[in-house]
CSV table of C-alpha atoms and ligand atoms in Angstrom, one decimal:
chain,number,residue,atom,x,y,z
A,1,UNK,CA,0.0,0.0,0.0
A,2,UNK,CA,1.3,3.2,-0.5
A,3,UNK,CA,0.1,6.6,0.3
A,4,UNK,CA,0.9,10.5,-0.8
A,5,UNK,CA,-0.1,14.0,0.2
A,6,UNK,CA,-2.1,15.7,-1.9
A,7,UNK,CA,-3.6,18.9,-2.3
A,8,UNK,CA,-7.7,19.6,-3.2
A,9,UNK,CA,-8.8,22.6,-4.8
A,10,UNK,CA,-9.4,24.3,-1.4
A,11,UNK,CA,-5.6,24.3,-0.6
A,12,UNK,CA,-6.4,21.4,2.0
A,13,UNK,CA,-4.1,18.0,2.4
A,14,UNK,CA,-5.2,15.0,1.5
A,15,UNK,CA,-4.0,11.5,2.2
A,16,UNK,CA,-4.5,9.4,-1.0
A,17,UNK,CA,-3.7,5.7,-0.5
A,18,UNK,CA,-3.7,2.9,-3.0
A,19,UNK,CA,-5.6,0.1,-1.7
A,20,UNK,CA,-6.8,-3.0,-3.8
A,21,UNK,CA,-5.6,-1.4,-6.7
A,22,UNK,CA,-8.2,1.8,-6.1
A,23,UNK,CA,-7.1,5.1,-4.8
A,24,UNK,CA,-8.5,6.3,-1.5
A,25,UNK,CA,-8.4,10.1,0.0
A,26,UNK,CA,-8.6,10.8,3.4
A,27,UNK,CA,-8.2,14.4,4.9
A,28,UNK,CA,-5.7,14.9,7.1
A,29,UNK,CA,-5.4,17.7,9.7
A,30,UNK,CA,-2.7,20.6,9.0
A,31,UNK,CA,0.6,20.1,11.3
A,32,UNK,CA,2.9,23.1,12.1
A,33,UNK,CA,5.2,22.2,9.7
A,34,UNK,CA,2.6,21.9,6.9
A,35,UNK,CA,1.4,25.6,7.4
A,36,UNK,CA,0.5,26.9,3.7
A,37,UNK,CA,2.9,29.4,2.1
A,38,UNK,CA,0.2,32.2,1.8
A,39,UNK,CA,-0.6,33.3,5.5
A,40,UNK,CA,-4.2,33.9,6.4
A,41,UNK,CA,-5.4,36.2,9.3
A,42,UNK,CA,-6.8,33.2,11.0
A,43,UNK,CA,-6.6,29.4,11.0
A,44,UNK,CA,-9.7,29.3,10.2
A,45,UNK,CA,-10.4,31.6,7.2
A,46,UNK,CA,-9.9,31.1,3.4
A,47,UNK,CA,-6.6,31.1,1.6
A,48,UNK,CA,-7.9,34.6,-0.5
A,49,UNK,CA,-8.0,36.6,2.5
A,50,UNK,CA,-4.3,36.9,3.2
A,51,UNK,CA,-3.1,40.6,4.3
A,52,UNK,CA,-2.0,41.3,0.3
A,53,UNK,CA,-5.1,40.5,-1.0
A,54,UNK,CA,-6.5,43.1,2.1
A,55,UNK,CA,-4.3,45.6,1.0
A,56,UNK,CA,-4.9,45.7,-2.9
A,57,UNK,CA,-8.7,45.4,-2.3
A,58,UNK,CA,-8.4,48.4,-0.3
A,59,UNK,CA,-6.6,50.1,-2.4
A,60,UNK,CA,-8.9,49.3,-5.5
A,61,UNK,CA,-11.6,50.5,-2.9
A,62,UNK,CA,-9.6,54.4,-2.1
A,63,UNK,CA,-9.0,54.5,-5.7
A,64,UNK,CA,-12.5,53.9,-7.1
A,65,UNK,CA,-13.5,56.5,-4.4
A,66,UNK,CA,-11.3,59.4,-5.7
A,67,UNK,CA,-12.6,58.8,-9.3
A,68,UNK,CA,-15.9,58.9,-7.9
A,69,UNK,CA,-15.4,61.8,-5.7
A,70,UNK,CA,-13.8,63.7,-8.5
A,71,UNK,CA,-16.2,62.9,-11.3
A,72,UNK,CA,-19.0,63.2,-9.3
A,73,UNK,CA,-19.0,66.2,-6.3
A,74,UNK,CA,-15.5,67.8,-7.5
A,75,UNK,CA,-16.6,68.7,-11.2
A,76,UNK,CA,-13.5,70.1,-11.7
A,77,UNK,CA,-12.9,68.2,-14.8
A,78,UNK,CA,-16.3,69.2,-16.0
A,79,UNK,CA,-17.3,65.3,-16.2
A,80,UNK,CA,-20.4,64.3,-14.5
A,81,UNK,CA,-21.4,60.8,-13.7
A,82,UNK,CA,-24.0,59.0,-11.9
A,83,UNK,CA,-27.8,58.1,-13.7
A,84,UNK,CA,-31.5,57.9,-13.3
A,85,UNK,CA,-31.7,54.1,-13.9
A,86,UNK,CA,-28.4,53.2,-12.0
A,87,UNK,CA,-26.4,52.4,-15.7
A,88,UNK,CA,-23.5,55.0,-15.7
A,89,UNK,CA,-23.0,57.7,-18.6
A,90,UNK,CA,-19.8,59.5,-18.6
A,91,UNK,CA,-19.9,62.9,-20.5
A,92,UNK,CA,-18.8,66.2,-21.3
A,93,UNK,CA,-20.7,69.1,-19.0
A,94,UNK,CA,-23.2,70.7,-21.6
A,95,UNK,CA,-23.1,74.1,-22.8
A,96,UNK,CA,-26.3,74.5,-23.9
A,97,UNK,CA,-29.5,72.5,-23.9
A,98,UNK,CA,-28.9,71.1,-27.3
A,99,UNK,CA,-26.1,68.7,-25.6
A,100,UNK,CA,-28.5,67.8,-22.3
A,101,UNK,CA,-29.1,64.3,-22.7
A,102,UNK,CA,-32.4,63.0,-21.4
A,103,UNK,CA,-33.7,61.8,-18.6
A,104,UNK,CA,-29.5,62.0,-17.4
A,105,UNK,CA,-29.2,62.8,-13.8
A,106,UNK,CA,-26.1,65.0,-13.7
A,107,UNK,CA,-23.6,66.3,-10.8
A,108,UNK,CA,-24.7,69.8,-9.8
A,109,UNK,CA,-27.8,69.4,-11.5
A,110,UNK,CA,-31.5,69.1,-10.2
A,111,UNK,CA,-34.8,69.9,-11.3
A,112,UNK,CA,-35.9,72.8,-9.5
A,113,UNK,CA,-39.4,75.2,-10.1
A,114,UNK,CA,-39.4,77.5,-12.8
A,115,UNK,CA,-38.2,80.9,-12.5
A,116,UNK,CA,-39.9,82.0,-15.5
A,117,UNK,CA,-42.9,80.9,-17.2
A,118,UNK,CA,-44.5,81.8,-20.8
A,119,UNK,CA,-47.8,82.1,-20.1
A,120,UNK,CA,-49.3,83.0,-23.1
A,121,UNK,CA,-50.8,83.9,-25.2
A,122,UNK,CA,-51.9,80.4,-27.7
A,123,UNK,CA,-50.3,81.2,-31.2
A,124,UNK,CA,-48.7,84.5,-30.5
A,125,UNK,CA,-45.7,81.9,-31.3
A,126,UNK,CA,-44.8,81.2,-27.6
A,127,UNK,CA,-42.6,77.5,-29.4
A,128,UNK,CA,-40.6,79.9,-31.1
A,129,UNK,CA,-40.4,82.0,-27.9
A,130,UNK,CA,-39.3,78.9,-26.2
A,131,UNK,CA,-37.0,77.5,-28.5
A,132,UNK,CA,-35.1,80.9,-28.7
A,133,UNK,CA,-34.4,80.8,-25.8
A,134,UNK,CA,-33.2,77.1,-25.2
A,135,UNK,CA,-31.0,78.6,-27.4
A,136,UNK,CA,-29.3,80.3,-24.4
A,137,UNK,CA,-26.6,78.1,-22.4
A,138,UNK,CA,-27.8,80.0,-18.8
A,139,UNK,CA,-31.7,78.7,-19.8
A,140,UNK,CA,-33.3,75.1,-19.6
A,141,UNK,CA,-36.6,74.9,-20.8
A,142,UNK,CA,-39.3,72.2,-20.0
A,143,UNK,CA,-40.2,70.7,-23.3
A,144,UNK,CA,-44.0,69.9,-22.6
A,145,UNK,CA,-46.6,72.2,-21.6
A,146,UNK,CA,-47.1,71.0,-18.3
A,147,UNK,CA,-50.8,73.1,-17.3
A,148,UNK,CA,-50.1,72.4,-13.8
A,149,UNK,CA,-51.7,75.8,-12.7
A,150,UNK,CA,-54.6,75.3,-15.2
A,151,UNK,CA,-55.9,71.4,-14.6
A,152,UNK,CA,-57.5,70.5,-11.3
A,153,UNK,CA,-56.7,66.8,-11.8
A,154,UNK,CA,-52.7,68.0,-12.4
A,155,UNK,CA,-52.4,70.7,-9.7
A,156,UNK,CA,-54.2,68.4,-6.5
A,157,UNK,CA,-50.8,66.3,-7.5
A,158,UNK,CA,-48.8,68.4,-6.0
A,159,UNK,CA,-46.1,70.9,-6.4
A,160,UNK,CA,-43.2,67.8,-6.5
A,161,UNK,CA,-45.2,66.7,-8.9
A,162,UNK,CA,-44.7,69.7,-11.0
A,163,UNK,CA,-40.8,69.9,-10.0
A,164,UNK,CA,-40.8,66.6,-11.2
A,165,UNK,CA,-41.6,67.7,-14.6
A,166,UNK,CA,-39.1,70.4,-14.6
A,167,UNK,CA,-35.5,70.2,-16.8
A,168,UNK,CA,-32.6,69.3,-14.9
A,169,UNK,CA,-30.9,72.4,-14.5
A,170,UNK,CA,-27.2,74.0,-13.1
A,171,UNK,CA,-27.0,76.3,-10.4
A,172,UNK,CA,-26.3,79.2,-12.8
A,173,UNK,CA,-29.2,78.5,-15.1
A,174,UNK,CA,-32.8,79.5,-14.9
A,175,UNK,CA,-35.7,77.2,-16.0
A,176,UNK,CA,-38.5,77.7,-18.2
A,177,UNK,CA,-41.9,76.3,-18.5
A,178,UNK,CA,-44.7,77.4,-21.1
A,179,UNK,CA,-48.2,76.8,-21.1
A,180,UNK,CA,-50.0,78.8,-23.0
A,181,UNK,CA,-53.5,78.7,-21.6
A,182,UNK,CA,-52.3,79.6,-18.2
A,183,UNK,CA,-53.3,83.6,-19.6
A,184,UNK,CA,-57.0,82.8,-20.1
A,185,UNK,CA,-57.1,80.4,-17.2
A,186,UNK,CA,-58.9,81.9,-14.0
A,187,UNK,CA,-57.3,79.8,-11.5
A,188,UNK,CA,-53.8,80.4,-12.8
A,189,UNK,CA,-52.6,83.8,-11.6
A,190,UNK,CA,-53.6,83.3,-7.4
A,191,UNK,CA,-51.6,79.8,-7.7
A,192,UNK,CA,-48.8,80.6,-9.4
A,193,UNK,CA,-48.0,83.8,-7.1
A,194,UNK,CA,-48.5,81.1,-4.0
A,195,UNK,CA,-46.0,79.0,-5.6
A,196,UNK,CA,-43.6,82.4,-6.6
A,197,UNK,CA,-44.9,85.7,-5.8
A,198,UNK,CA,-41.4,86.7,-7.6
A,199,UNK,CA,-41.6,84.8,-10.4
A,200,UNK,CA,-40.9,86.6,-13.6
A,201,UNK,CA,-43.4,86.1,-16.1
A,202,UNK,CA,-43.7,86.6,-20.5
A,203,UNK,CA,-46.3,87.0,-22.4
A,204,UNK,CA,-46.1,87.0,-26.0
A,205,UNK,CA,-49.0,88.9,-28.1
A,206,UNK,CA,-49.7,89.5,-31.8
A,207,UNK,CA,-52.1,91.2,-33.8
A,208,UNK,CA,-55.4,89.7,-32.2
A,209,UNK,CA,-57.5,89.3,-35.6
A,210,UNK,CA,-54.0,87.2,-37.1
A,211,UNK,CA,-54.0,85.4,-33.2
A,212,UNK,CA,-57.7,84.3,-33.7
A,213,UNK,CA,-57.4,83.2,-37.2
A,214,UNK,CA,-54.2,81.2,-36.1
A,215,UNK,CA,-56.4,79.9,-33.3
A,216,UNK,CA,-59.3,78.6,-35.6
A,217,UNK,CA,-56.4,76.9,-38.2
A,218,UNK,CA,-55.2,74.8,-35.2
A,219,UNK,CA,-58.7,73.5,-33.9
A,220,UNK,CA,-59.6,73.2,-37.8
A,221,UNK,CA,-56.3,70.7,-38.7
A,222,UNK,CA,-57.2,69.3,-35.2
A,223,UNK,CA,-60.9,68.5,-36.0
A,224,UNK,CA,-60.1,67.3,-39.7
A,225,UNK,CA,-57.5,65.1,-38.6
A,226,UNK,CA,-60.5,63.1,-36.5
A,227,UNK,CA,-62.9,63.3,-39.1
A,228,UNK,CA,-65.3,65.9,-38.0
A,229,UNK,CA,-66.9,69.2,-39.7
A,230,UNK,CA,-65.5,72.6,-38.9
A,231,UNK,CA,-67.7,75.8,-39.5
A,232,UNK,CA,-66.0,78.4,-41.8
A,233,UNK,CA,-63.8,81.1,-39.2
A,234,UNK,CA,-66.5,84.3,-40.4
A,235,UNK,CA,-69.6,81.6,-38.9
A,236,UNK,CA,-68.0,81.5,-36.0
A,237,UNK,CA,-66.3,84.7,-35.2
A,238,UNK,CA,-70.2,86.5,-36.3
A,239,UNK,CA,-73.2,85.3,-34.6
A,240,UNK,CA,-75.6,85.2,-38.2
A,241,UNK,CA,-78.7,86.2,-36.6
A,242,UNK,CA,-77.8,89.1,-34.7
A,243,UNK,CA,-74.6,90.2,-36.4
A,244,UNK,CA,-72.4,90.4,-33.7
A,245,UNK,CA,-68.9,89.5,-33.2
A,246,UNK,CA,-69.4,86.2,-30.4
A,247,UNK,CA,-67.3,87.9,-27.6
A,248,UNK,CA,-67.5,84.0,-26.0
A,249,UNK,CA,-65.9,82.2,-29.4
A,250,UNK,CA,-62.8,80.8,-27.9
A,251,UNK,CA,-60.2,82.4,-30.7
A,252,UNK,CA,-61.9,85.7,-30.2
A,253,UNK,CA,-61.8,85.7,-26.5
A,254,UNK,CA,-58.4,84.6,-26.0
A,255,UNK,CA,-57.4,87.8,-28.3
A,256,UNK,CA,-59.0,90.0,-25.5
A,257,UNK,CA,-55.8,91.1,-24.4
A,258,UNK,CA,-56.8,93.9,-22.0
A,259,UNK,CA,-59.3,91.4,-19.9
A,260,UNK,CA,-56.9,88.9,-19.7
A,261,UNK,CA,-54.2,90.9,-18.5
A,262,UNK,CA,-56.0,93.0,-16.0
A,263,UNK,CA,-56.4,89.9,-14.0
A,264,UNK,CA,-52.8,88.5,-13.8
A,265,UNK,CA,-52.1,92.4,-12.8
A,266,UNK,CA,-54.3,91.8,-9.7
A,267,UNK,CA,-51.7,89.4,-8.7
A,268,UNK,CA,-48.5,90.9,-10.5
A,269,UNK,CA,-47.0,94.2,-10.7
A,270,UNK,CA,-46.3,94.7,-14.2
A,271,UNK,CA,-42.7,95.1,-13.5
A,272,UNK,CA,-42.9,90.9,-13.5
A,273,UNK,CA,-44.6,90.4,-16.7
A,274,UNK,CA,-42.5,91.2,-19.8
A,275,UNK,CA,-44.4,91.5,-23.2
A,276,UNK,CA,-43.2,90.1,-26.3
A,277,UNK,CA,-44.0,91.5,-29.5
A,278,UNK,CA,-45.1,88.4,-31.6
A,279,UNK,CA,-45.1,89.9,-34.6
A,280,UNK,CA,-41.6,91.3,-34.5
A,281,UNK,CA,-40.5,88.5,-33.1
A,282,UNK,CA,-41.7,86.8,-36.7
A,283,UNK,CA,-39.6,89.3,-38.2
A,284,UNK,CA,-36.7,90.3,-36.1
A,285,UNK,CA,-36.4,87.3,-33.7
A,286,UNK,CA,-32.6,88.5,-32.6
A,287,UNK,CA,-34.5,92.3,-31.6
A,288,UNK,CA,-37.1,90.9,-29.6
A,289,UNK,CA,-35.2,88.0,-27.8
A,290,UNK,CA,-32.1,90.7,-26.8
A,291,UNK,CA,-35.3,92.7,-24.5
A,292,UNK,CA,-36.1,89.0,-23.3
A,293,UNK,CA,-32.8,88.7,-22.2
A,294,UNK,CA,-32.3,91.8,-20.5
A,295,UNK,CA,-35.7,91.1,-18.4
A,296,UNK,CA,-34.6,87.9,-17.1
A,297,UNK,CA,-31.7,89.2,-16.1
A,298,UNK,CA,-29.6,87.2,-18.3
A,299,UNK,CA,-26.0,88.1,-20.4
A,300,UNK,CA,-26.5,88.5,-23.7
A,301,UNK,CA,-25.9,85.9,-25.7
A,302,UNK,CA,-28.4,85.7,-28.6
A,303,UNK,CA,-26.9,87.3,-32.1
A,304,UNK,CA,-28.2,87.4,-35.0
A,305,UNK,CA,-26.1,84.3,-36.3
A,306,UNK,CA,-28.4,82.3,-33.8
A,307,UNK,CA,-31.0,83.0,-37.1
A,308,UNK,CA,-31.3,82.2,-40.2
A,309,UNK,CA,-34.7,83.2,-42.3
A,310,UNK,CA,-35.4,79.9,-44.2
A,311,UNK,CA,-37.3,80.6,-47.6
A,312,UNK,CA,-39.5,76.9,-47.5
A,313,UNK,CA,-40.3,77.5,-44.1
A,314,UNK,CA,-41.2,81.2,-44.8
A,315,UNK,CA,-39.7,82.0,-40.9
A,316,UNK,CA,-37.2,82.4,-39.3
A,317,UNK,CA,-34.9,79.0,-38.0
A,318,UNK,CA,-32.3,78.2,-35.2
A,319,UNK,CA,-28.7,78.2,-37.0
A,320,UNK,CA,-27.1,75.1,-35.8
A,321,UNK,CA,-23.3,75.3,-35.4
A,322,UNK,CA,-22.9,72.7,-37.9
A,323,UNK,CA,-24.4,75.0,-40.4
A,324,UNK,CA,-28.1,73.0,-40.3
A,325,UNK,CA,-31.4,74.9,-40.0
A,326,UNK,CA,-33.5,73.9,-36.9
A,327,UNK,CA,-37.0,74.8,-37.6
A,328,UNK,CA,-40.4,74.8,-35.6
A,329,UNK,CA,-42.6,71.9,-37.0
A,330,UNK,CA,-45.3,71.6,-39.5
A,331,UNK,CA,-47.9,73.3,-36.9
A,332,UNK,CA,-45.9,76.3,-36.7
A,333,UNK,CA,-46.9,78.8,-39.5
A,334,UNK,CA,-49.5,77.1,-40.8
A,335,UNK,CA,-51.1,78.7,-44.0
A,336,UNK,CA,-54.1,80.9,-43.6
A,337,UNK,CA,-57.4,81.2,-45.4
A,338,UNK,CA,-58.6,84.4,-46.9
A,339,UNK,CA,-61.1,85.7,-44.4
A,340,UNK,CA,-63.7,87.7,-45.8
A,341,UNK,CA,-62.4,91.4,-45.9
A,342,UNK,CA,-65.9,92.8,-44.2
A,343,UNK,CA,-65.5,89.8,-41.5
A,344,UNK,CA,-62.0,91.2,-41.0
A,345,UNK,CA,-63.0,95.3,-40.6
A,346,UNK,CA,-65.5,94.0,-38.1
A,347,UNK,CA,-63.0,92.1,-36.0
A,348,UNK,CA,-61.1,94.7,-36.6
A,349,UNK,CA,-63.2,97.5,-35.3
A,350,UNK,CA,-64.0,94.6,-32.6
A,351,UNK,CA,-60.5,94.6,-30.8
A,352,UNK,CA,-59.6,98.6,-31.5
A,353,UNK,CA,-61.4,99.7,-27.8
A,354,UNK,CA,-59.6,96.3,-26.3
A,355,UNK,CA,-56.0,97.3,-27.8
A,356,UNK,CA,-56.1,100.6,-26.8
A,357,UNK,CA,-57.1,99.8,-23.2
A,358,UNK,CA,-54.4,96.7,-23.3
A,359,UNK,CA,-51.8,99.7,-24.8
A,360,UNK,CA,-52.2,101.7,-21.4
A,361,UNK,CA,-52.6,99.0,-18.9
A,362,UNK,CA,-48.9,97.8,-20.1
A,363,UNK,CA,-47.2,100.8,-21.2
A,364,UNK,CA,-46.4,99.8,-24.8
A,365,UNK,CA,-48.3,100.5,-27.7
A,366,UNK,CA,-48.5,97.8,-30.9
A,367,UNK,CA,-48.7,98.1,-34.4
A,368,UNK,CA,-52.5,96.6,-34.3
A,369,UNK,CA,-54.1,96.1,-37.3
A,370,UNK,CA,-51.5,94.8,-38.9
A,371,UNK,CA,-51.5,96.4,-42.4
A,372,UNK,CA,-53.3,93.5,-44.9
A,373,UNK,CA,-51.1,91.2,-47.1
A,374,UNK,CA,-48.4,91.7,-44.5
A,375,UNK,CA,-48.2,88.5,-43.4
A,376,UNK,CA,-48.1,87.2,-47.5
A,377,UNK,CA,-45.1,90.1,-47.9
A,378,UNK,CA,-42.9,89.1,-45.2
A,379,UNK,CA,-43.2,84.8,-46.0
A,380,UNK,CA,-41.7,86.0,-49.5
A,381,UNK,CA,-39.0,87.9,-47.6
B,401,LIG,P1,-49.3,80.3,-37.4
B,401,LIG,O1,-49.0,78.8,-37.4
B,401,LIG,O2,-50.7,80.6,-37.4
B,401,LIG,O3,-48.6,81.0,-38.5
B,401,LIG,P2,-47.7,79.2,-30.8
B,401,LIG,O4,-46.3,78.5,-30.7
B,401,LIG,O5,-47.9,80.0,-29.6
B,401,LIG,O6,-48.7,78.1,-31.0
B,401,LIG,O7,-47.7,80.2,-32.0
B,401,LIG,C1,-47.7,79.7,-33.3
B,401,LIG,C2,-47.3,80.9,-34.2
B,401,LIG,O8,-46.0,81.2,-34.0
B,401,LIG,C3,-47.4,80.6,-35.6
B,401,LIG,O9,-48.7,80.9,-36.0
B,401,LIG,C4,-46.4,81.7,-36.2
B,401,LIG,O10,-47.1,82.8,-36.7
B,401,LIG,C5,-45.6,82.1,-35.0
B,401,LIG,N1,-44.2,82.0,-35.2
B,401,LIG,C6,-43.3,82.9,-34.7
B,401,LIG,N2,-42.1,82.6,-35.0
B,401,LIG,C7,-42.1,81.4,-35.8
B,401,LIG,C8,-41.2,80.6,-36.4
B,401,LIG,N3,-39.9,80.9,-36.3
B,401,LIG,N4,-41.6,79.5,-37.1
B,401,LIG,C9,-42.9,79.3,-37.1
B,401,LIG,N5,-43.9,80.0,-36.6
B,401,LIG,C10,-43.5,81.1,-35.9
């Protein structure tokens, strides 16, 4: 019979012995002299968890730590780490919105209430308003109109609910939020000055007949697109029996600037609210956006490089770095229809006592009626 020491797979002896011609293994307790050459902290423990192996994996550990400190609180290096969904990105800190990724939690960054929202008014071209200023590397916009001041169901959620839907955003920057029926909403003003009594606040306005025509083109394509009838604009803006303009038509109301704005005042001073001219901001977007900057407070960064009139679109578009034209979509400046020119004089007339009044309550007086065929002169531009 003879018999060896051997090793298993666990580093532990064992005695094989041949016996009968079969191979037997028997362990066989450790004796001084047969200590193993790696030394563990204990008799006891595994092989692996010598005082080297300690030492590296702390090491590893300190090391990891650093990166993570630096990439992560330092910023120094301008790289951010860390993510919503626990998978890591790293990248370059973004200089403007363009190069925000989505739904990308980043160092510095959190999503905090707006300091400035658009509230209005629907189609005095508050997208283009918006986009303009994404434009700016000190903005972050919220892409969606949220209507959390202007939707029961949407404001009993909560104001973290609301923050929730806001743009990550860096210490330095401001964020942006536009819903456009917050100016005709009732509700809106008393909630958003309980959220913000400070907040600053834009409204953009155009020539109210071109607004209400814009309006009634939107809930047209809207209607069509599901199939149902839509009454000429002159049926709806004139009531056929009496003759009157129908002060309660949606697109005729919402052009009521004067009404509209008398209530936010009752909450704002005027100093708060900043009025865009819509219509020169369809013609000189870099004019207009320069006064938006300088009411928010913000450096001026806008030029006029940042535009680039585009003859198919017949507007104005964002002048990408890479020489591209970023346009508003298909829903922005839509084609009209010819509204009958007697339908017109009436609105006309209609809003005259409305503008004026809206000129003095705001300090700034508009070019309203628009002079006719304008619109047609400047799309050939
Ligand atoms: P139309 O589509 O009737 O021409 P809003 O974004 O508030 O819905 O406003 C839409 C309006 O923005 C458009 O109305 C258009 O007149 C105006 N607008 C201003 N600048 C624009 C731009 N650069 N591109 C497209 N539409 C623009």
């Amino acid at each position: 019979m003879q018999s060896h020491l051997i090793l298993d797979w666990k580093g532990e002896k064992i005695k094989s012995m041949v016996f009968n011609n079969k191979v037997k293994y028997t362990a066989v307790p450790l004796e001084a002299d047969d200590t193993p050459t790696k030394k563990t902290l204990c008799s006891h423990c595994s092989p692996y968890l010598t005082k080297k192996n300690i030492s590296a994996f702390v090491i590893i550990l300190i090391l990891s730590t650093a990166f993570f400190l630096v990439a992560c609180i330092g910023g120094n290096f301008q790289s951010k780490v860390c993510s919503d969904n626990n998978s890591m990105h790293l990248i370059s800190k973004p200089q403007n919105k363009y190069h925000m990724p989505k739904n990308l939690k980043i160092a510095h960054s959190r999503r905090r209430l707006p300091h400035c929202i658009i509230i209005g008014v629907r189609k005095g071209g508050t997208r283009a308003l918006l986009q303009y200023l994404k434009i700016h590397p000190d903005v972050q916009v919220a892409p969606d109109e949220i209507h959390f001041f202007d939707s029961n169901e949407n404001y009993s959620k909560g104001i973290d609910w609301y923050r929730r839907r806001m743009p990550q955003s860096f210490d330095e920057q401001i964020t942006i939020e536009k819903s456009p029926n917050y100016f005709v909403d009732w509700n809106t003003p008393s909630r958003v000055k309980m959220m913000n009594a400070s907040i600053k606040l834009l409204l953009i306005v155009k020539d109210p007949f071109y607004r209400a025509v814009s309006d009634y083109v939107q809930i047209r394509e809207n209607r069509l697109e599901k199939d149902m009838e839509m009454e000429e604009f002159e049926d709806l803006a004139i009531d056929p029996i009496s003759g009157n303009v129908r002060i309660n038509y949606k697109a005729i109301n919402r052009s009521l600037y004067y009404i509209h704005t008398k209530r936010w005042l009752k909450f704002f001073p005027l100093e708060q609210i900043h009025i865009v001219d819509g219509d020169n901001l369809v013609l000189r977007p870099f004019e207009e956006m320069e006064k938006v900057e300088t009411f928010l407070g913000l450096r001026h960064y806008l030029s006029d490089d940042h535009f680039v009139f585009d003859r198919k679109k017949g507007f104005y578009c964002i002048h990408r770095e890479n020489g591209a034209h970023k346009c508003l979509n298909r829903t922005k400046g839509r084609p009209h229809p010819k509204i009958d020119p007697d339908v017109m004089n009436q609105l006309n007339d209609f809003f005259e006592p409305y503008n004026q009044q809206f000129y003095e309550l705001v300090g700034k007086t508009f070019k309203w009626p628009k002079a006719v065929g304008k619109r047609s002169l400047k799309r050939k531009h």
